[in-house]
PDB file of C-alpha atoms in Angstrom:
ATOM      1  CA  MET A  11       0.000   0.000   0.000  1.00 48.00           C
ATOM      2  CA  SER A  12       1.301   3.461  -0.844  1.00 48.00           C
ATOM      3  CA  ARG A  13       2.176   5.972   1.804  1.00 53.00           C
ATOM      4  CA  GLY A  14      -0.823   7.981   3.030  1.00 53.00           C
ATOM      5  CA  ALA A  15      -3.387   5.711   1.385  1.00 51.00           C
ATOM      6  CA  SER A  16      -6.331   4.586   3.443  1.00 50.00           C
ATOM      7  CA  SER A  17      -6.902   0.908   3.977  1.00 55.00           C
ATOM      8  CA  THR A  18     -10.712   1.034   3.825  1.00 55.00           C
ATOM      9  CA  PRO A  19     -12.326  -0.061   0.548  1.00 56.00           C
ATOM     10  CA  ALA A  20     -14.562   3.038   0.454  1.00 54.00           C
ATOM     11  CA  ALA A  21     -11.579   5.359   0.796  1.00 51.00           C
ATOM     12  CA  ARG A  22      -9.707   3.547  -1.964  1.00 57.00           C
ATOM     13  CA  ALA A  23     -12.722   3.709  -4.280  1.00 61.00           C
ATOM     14  CA  ARG A  24     -13.183   7.472  -3.998  1.00 53.00           C
ATOM     15  CA  PRO A  25     -11.913   9.270  -7.090  1.00 56.00           C
ATOM     16  CA  ARG A  26      -9.706  12.265  -6.486  1.00 55.00           C
ATOM     17  CA  ARG A  27     -10.983  15.532  -7.847  1.00 52.00           C
ATOM     18  CA  ALA A  28      -8.634  17.902  -9.569  1.00 52.00           C
ATOM     19  CA  ARG A  29      -8.023  20.959  -7.457  1.00 53.00           C
ATOM     20  CA  ARG A  30      -8.137  24.426  -8.904  1.00 52.00           C
ATOM     21  CA  PRO A  31      -4.865  26.152  -8.117  1.00 52.00           C
ATOM     22  CA  PHE A  32      -5.324  29.082  -5.788  1.00 53.00           C
ATOM     23  CA  LEU A  33      -4.353  32.510  -7.000  1.00 50.00           C
ATOM     24  CA  GLU A  34      -0.793  33.358  -6.207  1.00 51.00           C
ATOM     25  CA  CYS A  35      -0.297  35.042  -2.867  1.00 55.00           C
ATOM     26  CA  THR A  36       0.603  38.375  -4.416  1.00 64.00           C
ATOM     27  CA  LEU A  37      -1.331  41.418  -3.304  1.00 67.00           C
ATOM     28  CA  VAL A  38      -4.611  41.509  -5.154  1.00 89.00           C
ATOM     29  CA  ASN A  39      -7.318  44.124  -4.975  1.00 93.00           C
ATOM     30  CA  PHE A  40     -11.052  43.665  -5.407  1.00 95.00           C
ATOM     31  CA  GLN A  41     -11.073  45.113  -8.916  1.00 93.00           C
ATOM     32  CA  GLN A  42      -8.484  42.558 -10.062  1.00 94.00           C
ATOM     33  CA  LEU A  43     -10.865  39.837  -8.889  1.00 95.00           C
ATOM     34  CA  GLY A  44     -13.469  41.062 -11.361  1.00 94.00           C
ATOM     35  CA  LEU A  45     -15.783  43.055  -9.121  1.00 96.00           C
ATOM     36  CA  SER A  46     -17.485  46.045 -10.722  1.00 95.00           C
ATOM     37  CA  GLU A  47     -16.324  49.593 -10.117  1.00 95.00           C
ATOM     38  CA  PRO A  48     -19.387  50.565  -8.010  1.00 95.00           C
ATOM     39  CA  LEU A  49     -18.768  47.619  -5.649  1.00 96.00           C
ATOM     40  CA  VAL A  50     -15.049  48.383  -5.471  1.00 96.00           C
ATOM     41  CA  ARG A  51     -15.798  52.026  -4.627  1.00 97.00           C
ATOM     42  CA  ALA A  52     -18.282  50.998  -1.920  1.00 96.00           C
ATOM     43  CA  LEU A  53     -15.737  48.601  -0.399  1.00 96.00           C
ATOM     44  CA  HIS A  54     -13.040  51.274  -0.466  1.00 96.00           C
ATOM     45  CA  ALA A  55     -15.388  53.788   1.192  1.00 97.00           C
ATOM     46  CA  LYS A  56     -15.845  51.323   4.060  1.00 96.00           C
ATOM     47  CA  GLY A  57     -12.080  50.754   4.375  1.00 96.00           C
ATOM     48  CA  TYR A  58     -11.806  47.422   2.569  1.00 95.00           C
ATOM     49  CA  ASP A  59      -9.002  47.585   0.024  1.00 92.00           C
ATOM     50  CA  GLN A  60      -7.488  44.094   0.044  1.00 94.00           C
ATOM     51  CA  PRO A  61      -9.459  40.858  -0.064  1.00 96.00           C
ATOM     52  CA  THR A  62      -8.812  38.165   2.504  1.00 95.00           C
ATOM     53  CA  PRO A  63      -7.494  34.809   1.251  1.00 94.00           C
ATOM     54  CA  ILE A  64     -10.975  33.217   1.211  1.00 95.00           C
ATOM     55  CA  GLN A  65     -12.302  36.202  -0.755  1.00 96.00           C
ATOM     56  CA  ARG A  66      -9.340  36.193  -3.135  1.00 95.00           C
ATOM     57  CA  ASP A  67      -9.853  32.523  -3.935  1.00 94.00           C
ATOM     58  CA  SER A  68     -13.680  32.519  -3.982  1.00 95.00           C
ATOM     59  CA  ILE A  69     -14.874  35.691  -5.697  1.00 95.00           C
ATOM     60  CA  PRO A  70     -13.696  34.764  -9.230  1.00 94.00           C
ATOM     61  CA  LEU A  71     -15.418  31.373  -8.985  1.00 93.00           C
ATOM     62  CA  VAL A  72     -18.714  32.822  -7.749  1.00 92.00           C
ATOM     63  CA  LEU A  73     -18.586  35.483 -10.493  1.00 93.00           C
ATOM     64  CA  GLU A  74     -18.385  32.624 -12.997  1.00 92.00           C
ATOM     65  CA  GLY A  75     -21.518  31.136 -11.453  1.00 89.00           C
ATOM     66  CA  ARG A  76     -19.685  28.091 -10.143  1.00 92.00           C
ATOM     67  CA  ASP A  77     -20.666  26.203  -7.022  1.00 92.00           C
ATOM     68  CA  LEU A  78     -18.401  26.749  -4.069  1.00 89.00           C
ATOM     69  CA  LEU A  79     -17.747  25.243  -0.684  1.00 92.00           C
ATOM     70  CA  GLY A  80     -15.458  27.438   1.370  1.00 90.00           C
ATOM     71  CA  ILE A  81     -14.073  26.716   4.803  1.00 91.00           C
ATOM     72  CA  ALA A  82     -12.305  29.399   6.786  1.00 93.00           C
ATOM     73  CA  GLN A  83     -12.095  30.674  10.333  1.00 94.00           C
ATOM     74  CA  THR A  84     -14.798  32.968  11.707  1.00 95.00           C
ATOM     75  CA  GLY A  85     -14.196  36.598  10.797  1.00 95.00           C
ATOM     76  CA  THR A  86     -12.250  35.971   7.587  1.00 95.00           C
ATOM     77  CA  GLY A  87     -14.866  37.344   5.189  1.00 95.00           C
ATOM     78  CA  LYS A  88     -16.677  34.244   3.969  1.00 95.00           C
ATOM     79  CA  THR A  89     -20.019  36.047   3.750  1.00 94.00           C
ATOM     80  CA  ALA A  90     -18.575  38.862   1.626  1.00 95.00           C
ATOM     81  CA  ALA A  91     -16.838  36.264  -0.552  1.00 95.00           C
ATOM     82  CA  PHE A  92     -20.270  34.927  -1.501  1.00 93.00           C
ATOM     83  CA  VAL A  93     -22.435  38.060  -1.313  1.00 95.00           C
ATOM     84  CA  LEU A  94     -20.290  40.541  -3.287  1.00 96.00           C
ATOM     85  CA  PRO A  95     -20.209  38.542  -6.533  1.00 95.00           C
ATOM     86  CA  SER A  96     -23.848  37.542  -6.018  1.00 92.00           C
ATOM     87  CA  ILE A  97     -24.855  41.228  -5.811  1.00 94.00           C
ATOM     88  CA  GLN A  98     -22.882  41.934  -8.970  1.00 94.00           C
ATOM     89  CA  ARG A  99     -24.519  39.053 -10.844  1.00 91.00           C
ATOM     90  CA  MET A 100     -28.005  40.138  -9.727  1.00 91.00           C
ATOM     91  CA  ALA A 101     -27.357  43.762 -10.734  1.00 90.00           C
ATOM     92  CA  ALA A 102     -26.196  42.642 -14.188  1.00 89.00           C
ATOM     93  CA  ALA A 103     -29.147  40.301 -14.751  1.00 86.00           C
ATOM     94  CA  PRO A 104     -31.883  41.475 -17.116  1.00 85.00           C
ATOM     95  CA  LYS A 105     -34.873  42.872 -15.301  1.00 79.00           C
TER      96      LYS A 105
END
């Protein structure tokens, strides 16, 4: 058996999903993530200039309309990571 492999049949049968590589850990701003200028201005007015890691990695996926499961410590901005791109998508949707 290979190192780190589980010995249970169910664990061996599970296919591994390809992981999307996270954005590089360079400084990124909200506009670079694809958020619209009005949202970026509103964030800046409230003192939010740099996204947290969960926001940096999640916002582009949610903007694409992809499903997302994010796990991060309390207070890291998970709600904004989901809500900001959702607001943008709703605002852009035909009325």
